[in-house]
CSV table of C-alpha atoms and ligand atoms in Angstrom, one decimal:
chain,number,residue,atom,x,y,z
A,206,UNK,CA,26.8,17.2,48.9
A,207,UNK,CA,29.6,19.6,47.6
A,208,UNK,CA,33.0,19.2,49.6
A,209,UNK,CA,33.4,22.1,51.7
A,210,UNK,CA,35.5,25.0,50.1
A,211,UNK,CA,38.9,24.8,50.5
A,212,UNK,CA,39.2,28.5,51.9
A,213,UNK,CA,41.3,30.6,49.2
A,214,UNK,CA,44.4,31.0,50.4
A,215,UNK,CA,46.7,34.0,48.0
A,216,UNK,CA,49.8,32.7,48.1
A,217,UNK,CA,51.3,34.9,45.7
A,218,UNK,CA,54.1,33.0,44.8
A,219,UNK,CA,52.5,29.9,44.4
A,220,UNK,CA,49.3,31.3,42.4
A,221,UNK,CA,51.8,33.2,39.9
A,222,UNK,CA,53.3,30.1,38.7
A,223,UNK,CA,49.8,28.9,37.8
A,224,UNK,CA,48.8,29.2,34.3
A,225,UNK,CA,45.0,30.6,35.2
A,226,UNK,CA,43.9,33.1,37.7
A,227,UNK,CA,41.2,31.7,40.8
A,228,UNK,CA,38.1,32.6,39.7
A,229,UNK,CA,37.9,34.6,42.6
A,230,UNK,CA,40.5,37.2,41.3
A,231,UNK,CA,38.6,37.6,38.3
A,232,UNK,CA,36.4,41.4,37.5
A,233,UNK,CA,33.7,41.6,35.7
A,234,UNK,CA,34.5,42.2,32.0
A,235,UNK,CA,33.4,46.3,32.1
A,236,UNK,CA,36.0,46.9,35.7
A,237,UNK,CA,39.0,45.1,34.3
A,238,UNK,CA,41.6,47.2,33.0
A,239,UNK,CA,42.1,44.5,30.2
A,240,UNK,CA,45.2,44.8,27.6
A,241,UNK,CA,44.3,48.7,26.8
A,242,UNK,CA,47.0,51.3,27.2
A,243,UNK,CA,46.0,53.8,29.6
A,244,UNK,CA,47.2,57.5,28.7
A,245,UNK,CA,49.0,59.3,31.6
A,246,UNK,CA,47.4,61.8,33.1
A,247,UNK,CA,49.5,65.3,34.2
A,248,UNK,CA,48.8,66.1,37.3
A,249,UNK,CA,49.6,69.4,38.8
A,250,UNK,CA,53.6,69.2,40.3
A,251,UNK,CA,53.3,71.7,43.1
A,252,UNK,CA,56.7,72.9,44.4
A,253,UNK,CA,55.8,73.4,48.3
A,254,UNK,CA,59.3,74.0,49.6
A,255,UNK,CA,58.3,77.9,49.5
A,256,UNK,CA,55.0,77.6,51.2
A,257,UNK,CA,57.0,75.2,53.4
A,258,UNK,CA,59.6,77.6,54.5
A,259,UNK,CA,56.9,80.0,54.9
A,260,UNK,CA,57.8,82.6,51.6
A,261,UNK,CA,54.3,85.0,51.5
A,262,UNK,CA,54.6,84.8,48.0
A,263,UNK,CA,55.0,81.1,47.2
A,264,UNK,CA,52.2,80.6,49.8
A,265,UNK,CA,49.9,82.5,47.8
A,266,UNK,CA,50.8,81.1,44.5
A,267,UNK,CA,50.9,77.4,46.4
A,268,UNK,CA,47.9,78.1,47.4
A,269,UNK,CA,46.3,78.8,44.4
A,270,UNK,CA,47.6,75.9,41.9
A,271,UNK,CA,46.3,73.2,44.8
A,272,UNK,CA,42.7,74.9,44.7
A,273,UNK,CA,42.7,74.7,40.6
A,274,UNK,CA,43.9,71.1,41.2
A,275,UNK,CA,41.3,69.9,44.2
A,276,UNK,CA,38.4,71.8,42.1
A,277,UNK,CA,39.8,69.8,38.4
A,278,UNK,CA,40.0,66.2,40.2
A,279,UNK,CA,41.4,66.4,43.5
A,280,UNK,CA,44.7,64.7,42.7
A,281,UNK,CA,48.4,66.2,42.5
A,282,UNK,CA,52.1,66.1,43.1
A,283,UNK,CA,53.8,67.3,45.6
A,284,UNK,CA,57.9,68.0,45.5
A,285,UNK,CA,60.4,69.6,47.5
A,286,UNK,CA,58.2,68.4,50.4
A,287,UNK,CA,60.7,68.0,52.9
A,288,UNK,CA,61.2,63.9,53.9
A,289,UNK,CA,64.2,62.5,53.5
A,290,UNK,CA,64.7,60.4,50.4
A,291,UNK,CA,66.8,57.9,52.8
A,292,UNK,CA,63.3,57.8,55.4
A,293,UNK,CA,61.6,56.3,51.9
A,294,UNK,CA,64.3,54.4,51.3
A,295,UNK,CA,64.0,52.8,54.3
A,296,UNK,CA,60.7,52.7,54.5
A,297,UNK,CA,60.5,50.6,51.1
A,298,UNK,CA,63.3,48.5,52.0
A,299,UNK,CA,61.2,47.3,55.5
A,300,UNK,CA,58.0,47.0,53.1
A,301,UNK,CA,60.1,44.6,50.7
A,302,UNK,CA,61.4,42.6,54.0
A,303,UNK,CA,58.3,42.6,55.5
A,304,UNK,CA,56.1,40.9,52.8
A,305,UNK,CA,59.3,38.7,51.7
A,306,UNK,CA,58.7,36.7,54.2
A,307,UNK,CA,56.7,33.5,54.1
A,308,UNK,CA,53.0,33.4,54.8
A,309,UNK,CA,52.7,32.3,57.9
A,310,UNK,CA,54.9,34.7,59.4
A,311,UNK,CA,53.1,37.3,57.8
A,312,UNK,CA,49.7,36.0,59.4
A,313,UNK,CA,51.3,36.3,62.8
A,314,UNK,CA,49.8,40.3,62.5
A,315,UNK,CA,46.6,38.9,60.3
A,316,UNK,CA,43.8,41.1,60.1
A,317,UNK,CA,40.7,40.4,62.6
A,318,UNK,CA,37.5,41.2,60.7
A,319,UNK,CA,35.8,43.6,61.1
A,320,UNK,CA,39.1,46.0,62.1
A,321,UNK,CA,41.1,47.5,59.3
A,322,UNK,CA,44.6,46.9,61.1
A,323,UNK,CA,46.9,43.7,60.6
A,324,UNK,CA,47.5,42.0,57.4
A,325,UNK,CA,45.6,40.9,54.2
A,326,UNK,CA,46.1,38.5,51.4
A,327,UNK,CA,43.3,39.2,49.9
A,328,UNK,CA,41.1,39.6,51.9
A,329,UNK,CA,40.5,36.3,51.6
A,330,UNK,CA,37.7,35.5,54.0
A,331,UNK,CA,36.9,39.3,54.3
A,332,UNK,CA,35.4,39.2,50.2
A,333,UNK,CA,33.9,36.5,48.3
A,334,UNK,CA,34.9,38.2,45.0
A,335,UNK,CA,36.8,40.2,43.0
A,336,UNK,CA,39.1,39.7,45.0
A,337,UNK,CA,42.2,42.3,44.7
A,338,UNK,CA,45.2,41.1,43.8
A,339,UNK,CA,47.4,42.5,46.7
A,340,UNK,CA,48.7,42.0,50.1
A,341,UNK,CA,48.4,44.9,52.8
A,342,UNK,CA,49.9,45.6,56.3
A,343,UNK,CA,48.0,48.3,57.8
A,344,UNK,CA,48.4,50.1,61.1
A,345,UNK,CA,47.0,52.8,63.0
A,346,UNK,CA,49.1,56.2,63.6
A,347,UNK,CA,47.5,58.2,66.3
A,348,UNK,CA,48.0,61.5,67.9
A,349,UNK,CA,45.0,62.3,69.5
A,350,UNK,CA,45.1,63.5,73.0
A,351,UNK,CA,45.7,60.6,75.6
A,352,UNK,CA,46.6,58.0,72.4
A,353,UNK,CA,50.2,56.7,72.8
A,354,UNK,CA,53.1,59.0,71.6
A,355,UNK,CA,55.0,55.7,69.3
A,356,UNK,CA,51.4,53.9,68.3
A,357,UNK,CA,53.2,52.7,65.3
A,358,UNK,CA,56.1,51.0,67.5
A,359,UNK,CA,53.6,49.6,69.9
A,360,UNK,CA,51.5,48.1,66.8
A,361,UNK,CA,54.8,46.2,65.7
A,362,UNK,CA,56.1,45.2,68.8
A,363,UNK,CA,52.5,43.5,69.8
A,364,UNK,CA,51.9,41.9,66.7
A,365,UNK,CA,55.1,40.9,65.7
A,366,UNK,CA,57.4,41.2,68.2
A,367,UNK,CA,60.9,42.5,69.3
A,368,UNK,CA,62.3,41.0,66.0
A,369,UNK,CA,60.5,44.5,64.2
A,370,UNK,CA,61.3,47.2,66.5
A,371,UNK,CA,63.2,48.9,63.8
A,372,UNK,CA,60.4,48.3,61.0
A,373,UNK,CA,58.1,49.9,63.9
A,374,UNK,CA,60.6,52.7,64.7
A,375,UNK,CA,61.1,53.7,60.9
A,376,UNK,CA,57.5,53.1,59.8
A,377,UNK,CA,57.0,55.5,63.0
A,378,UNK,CA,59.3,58.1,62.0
A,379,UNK,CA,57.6,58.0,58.9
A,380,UNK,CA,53.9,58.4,59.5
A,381,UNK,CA,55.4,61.4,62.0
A,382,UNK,CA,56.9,62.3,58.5
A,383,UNK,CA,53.4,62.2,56.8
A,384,UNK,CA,51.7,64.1,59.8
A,385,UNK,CA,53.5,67.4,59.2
A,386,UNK,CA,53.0,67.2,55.8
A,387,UNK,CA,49.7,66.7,55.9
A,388,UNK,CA,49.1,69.4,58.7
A,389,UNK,CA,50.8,71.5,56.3
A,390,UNK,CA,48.7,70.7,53.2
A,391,UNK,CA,45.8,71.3,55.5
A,392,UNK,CA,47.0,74.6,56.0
A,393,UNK,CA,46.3,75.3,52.6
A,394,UNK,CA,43.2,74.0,51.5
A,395,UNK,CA,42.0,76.4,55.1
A,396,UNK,CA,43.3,78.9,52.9
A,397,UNK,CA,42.4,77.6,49.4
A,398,UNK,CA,38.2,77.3,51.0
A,399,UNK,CA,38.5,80.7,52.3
A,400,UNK,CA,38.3,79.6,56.1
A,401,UNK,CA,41.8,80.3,57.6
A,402,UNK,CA,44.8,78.7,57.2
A,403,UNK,CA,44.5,77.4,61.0
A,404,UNK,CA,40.8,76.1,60.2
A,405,UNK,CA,41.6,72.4,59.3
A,406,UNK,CA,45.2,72.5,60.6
A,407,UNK,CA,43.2,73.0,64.1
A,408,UNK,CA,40.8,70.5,63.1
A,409,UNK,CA,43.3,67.5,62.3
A,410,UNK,CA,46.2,68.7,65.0
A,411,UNK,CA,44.5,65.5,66.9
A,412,UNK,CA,44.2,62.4,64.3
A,413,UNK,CA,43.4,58.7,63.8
A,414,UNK,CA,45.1,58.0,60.9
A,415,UNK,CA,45.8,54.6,59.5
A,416,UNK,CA,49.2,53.7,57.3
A,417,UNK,CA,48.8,51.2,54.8
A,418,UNK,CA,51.8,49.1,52.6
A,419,UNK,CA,50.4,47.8,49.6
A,420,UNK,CA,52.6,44.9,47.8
A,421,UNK,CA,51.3,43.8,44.5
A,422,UNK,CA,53.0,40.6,43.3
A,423,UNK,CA,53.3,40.4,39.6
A,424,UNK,CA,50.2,38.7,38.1
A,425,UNK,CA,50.2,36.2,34.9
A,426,UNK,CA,46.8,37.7,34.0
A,427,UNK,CA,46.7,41.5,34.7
A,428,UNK,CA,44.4,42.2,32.4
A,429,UNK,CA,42.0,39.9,34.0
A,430,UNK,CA,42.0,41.9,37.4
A,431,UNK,CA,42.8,44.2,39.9
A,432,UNK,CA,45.2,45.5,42.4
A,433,UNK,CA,42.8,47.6,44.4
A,434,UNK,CA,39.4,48.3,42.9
A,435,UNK,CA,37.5,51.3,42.2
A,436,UNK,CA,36.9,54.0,44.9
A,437,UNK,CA,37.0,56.9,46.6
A,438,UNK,CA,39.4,57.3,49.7
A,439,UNK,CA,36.8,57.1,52.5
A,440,UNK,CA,39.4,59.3,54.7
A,441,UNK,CA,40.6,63.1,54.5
A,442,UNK,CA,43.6,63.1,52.9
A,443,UNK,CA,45.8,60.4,51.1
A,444,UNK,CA,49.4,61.2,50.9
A,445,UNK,CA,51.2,58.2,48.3
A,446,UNK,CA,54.2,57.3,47.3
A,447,UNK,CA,54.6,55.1,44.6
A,448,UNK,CA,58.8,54.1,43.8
A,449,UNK,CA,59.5,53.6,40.0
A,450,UNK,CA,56.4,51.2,39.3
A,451,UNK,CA,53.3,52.4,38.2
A,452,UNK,CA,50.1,51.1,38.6
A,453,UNK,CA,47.7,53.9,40.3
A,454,UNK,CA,45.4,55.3,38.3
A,455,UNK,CA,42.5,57.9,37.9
A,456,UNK,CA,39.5,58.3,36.7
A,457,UNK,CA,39.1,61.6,34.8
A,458,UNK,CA,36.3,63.1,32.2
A,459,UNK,CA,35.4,59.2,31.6
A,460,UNK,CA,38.6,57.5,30.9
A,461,UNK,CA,41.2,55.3,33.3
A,462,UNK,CA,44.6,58.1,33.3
A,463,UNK,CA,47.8,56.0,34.5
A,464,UNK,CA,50.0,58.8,37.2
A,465,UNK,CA,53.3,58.0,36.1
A,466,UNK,CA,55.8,57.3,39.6
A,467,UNK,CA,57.9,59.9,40.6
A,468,UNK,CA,60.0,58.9,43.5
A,469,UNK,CA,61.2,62.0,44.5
A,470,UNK,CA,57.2,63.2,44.4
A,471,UNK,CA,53.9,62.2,46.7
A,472,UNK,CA,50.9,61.8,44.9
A,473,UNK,CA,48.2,63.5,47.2
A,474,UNK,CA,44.6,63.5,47.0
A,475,UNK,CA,41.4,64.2,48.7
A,476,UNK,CA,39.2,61.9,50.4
A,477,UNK,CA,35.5,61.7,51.1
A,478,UNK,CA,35.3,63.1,54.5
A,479,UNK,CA,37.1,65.9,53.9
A,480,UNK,CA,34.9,66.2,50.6
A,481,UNK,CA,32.0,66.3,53.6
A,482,UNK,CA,34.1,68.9,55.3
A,483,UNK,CA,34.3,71.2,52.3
A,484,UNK,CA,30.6,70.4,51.9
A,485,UNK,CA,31.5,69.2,49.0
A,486,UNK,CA,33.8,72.1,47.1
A,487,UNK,CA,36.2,69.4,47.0
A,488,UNK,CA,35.4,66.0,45.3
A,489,UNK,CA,37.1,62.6,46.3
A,490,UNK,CA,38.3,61.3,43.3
A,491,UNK,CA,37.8,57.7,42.0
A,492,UNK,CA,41.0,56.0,41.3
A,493,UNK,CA,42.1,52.1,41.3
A,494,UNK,CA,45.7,50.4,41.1
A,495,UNK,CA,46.7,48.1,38.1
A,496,UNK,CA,49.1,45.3,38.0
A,497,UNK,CA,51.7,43.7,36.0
A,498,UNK,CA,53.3,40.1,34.5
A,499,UNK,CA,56.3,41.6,35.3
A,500,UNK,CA,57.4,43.2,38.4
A,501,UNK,CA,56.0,43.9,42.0
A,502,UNK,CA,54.9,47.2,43.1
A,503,UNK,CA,55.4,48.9,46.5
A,504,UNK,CA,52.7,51.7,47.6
A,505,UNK,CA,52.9,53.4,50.8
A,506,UNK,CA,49.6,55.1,51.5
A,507,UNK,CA,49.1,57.6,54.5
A,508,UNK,CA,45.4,58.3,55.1
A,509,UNK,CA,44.9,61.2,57.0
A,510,UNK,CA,42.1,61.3,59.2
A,511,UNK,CA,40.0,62.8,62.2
A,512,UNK,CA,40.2,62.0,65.7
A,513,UNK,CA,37.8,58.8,66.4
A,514,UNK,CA,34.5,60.6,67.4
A,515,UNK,CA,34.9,64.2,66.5
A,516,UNK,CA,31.9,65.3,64.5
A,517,UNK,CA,32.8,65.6,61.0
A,518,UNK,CA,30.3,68.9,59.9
A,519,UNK,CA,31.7,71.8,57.3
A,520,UNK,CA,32.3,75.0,58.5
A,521,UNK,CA,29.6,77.4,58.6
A,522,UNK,CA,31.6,79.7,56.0
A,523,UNK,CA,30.9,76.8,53.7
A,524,UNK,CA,27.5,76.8,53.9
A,525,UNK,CA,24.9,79.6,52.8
A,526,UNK,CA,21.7,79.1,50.5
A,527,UNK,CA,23.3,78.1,47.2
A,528,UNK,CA,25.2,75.5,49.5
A,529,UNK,CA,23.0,73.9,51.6
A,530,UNK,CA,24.7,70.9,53.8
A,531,UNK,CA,25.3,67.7,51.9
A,532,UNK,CA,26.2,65.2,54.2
A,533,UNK,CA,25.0,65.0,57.9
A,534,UNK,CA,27.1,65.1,61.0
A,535,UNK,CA,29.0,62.1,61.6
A,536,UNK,CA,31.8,60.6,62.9
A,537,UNK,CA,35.3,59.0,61.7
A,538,UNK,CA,34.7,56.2,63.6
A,539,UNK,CA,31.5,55.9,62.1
A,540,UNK,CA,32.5,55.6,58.5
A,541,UNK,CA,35.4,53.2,59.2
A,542,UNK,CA,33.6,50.8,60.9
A,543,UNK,CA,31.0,50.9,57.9
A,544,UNK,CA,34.1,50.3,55.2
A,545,UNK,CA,35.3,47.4,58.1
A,546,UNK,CA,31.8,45.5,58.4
A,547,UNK,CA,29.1,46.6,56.5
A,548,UNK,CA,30.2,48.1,52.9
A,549,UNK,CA,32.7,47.5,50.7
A,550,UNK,CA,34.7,51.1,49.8
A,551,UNK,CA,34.0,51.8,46.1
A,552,UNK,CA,32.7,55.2,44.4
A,553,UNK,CA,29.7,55.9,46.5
A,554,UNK,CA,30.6,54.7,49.7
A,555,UNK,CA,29.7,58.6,51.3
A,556,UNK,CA,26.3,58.4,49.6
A,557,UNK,CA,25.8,55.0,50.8
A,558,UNK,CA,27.1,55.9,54.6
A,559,UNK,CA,24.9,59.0,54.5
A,560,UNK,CA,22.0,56.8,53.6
A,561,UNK,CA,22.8,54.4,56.3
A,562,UNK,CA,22.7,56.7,58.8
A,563,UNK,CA,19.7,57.6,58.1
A,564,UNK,CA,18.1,54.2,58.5
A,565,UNK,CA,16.3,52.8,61.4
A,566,UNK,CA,19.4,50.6,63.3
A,567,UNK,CA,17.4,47.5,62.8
A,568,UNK,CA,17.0,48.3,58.6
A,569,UNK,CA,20.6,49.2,58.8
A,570,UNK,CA,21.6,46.1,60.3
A,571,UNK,CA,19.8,44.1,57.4
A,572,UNK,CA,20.2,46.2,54.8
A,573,UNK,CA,24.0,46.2,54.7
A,574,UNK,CA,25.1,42.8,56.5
A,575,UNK,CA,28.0,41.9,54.7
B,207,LIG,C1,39.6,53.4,55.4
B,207,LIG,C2,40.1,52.7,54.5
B,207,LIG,C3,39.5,51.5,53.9
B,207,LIG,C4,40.4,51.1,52.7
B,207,LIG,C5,41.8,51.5,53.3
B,207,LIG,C6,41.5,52.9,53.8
B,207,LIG,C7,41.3,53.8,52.6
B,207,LIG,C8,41.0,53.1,51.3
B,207,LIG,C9,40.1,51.9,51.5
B,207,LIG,C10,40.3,50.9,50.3
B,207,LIG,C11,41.7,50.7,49.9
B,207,LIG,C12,39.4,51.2,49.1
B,207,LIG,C13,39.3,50.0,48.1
B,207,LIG,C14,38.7,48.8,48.8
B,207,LIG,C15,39.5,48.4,50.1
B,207,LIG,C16,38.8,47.2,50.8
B,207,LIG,C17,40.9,47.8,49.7
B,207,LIG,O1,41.1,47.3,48.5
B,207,LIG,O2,41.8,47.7,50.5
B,207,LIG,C18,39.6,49.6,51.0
B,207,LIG,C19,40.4,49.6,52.3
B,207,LIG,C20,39.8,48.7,53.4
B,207,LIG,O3,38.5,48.7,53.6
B,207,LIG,O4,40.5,47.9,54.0
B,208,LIG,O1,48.5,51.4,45.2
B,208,LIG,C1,48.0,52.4,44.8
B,208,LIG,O2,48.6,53.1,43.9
B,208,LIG,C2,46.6,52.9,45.2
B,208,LIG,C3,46.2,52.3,46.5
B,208,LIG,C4,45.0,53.0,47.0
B,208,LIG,O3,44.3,53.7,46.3
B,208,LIG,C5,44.6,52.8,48.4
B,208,LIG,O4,45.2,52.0,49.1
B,208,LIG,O5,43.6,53.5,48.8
B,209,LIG,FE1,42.8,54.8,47.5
């Protein structure tokens, strides 16, 4: 009778002094970015501060270099976007506090499976393997009609108490940060798909969307795994920020392309349902994060994303003979509880979720149990 398994617990800084990686946090040979030097990729830089302040002009051109960009591979940088260096600042200085701390403080906001807020070491207990190499504190950030006006503050103060009403009110003042934006980016691919600059700007006014801080500890063996695997962003639109360590990278015309950090830039890219909402004009793009022996890595990721239960369907401008629908109807709420209980996010989670719906509920329930 083999002893039970000890559950795996990451505990970065005890597992980094190790000479060998878990087994668990080993890829497959063919995923792992092994000792290969990855080429950078350019992505487009688009300079929005004259779309921003709302120059005709620049809002034409601006318009133009993000369609080029969305229809090459859906990822790109944004500068002169408006939030203030010392609101990242901050915002990285509360991430670094935050996972600082030791592990059972942390687990004071753990994770309950099946929902994608709290925090993961891990996700231990969530995966069996290939396991990423990462811990995450993610949270919602609502403004949907009725949802409350500070969810961010309220998420810190119930799972962690008065002692983080400033990490609640600055990683609130941020996400409010990363709304506009992304109302305004919205604006543009309206404009960019031909359906009005109001079109998804209307559509998103109301959200559900999550914030997530990724800390990668420094890993003895990086080649060996991963940071955050393959995928596609199940949600609309990711707005990243990435300080002076790299580690995210894309997959372009076959190859793994490192995106080099640029503080004073956010790296932006399309996700899969609003690759359902352009009825698929715009591709999601599969991308991963690396890690390192030598330094930890910070990401702040903003996922933009539909109120709970609106239907997610294209508009009818999108669809005509040559572009008959691609995805069916569904909802946010839908696809995130799929990523949360039934399928792990990776390149094809939208094919997979379309199947799924599709299936009888009973032949769902046993064809995707975790
Ligand atoms: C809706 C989401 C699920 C994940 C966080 C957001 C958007 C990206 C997803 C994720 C990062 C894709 C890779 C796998 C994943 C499990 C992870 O490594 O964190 C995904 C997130 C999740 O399901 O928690
Ligand atoms: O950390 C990164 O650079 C990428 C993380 C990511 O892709 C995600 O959280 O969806
Ligand atoms: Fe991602």
């Amino acid at each position: 009778m083999l002893p039970p398994q000890s559950p795996i617990v990451f505990d970065a800084a005890v597992l980094f002094r190790e000479t060998h990686l878990p087994t668990h946090f080993i890829w497959p040979e063919d995923e792992t970015p092994g000792k290969e030097d990855f080429e950078e990729l350019a992505v487009p830089v688009i300079d929005v501060q004259g779309f921003l302040s709302g120059d005709p002009a620049a809002t034409l051109s601006t318009t133009r270099t993000v369609t080029e960009a969305c229809l090459k591979h859906g990822f790109f940088h944004v500068v002169n976007h408006g939030v203030a260096r010392e609101l990242i600042e901050a915002i990285h200085k509360e991430a670094a506090d935050f996972f600082a701390m030791p592990l059972v403080e942390k687990q004071r906001a753990l994770r309950k499976p099946g929902e994608s807020s709290g925090y993961a070491s891990a996700f231990t207990g969530r995966f069996s393997s290939k396991l990423p190499w990462k811990e995450t504190l993610t949270f919602p950030y609502s403004t949907a009609p009725g949802s409350p006006s500070n969810s961010v503050k309220d998420f810190f103060l119930n799972s962690l108490g008065h002692e983080f009403s400033r990490t609640g009110a600055v990683c609130q003042e941020y996400c409010d940060a990363m709304n506009g934006l992304s109302l305004r980016i919205m604006e543009l691919l309206g404009m960019s798909l031909g359906v009005g600059r109001d079109y998804f700007r209307n559509f998103f006014e109301g959200n559900d969307s999550i914030m997530r801080l990724n800390y990668y500890p420094p890993c003895q063996k990086p080649e060996l795994t991963l940071g955050t695997g393959p995928h596609c962003d199940p949600t609309s639109l990711t707005i990243l920020h990435q300080e002076l360590v790299g580690g995210l990278q894309v997959f372009v015309d076959g190859k793994w392309r490192s995106i080099r950090p640029q503080p004073d830039a956010f790296v932006i890219n399309i996700g899969d349902t609003f690759s359902a909402l352009s009825n698929g004009r715009f591709k999601s793009c599969l991308h991963r994060a690396v890690v390192n022996n030598q330094e930890s890595r910070v990401s702040l990721a903003f996922f933009l994303s539909p109120e709970k239960n609106k239907v997610v369907r294209p508009p009818k401008e999108l669809i005509d003979e040559e572009n008959p629908r691609k995805y069916p109807d569904f909802t946010w709420s839908a696809l995130l509880d799929f990523t949360q209980k039934h399928y792990r996010t990776d390149v094809n989670t939208l094919e997979s979720f379309s199947n799924w719906l599709s299936l009888p509920p009973v032949a769902a329930r046993i064809s995707l149990a975790p």
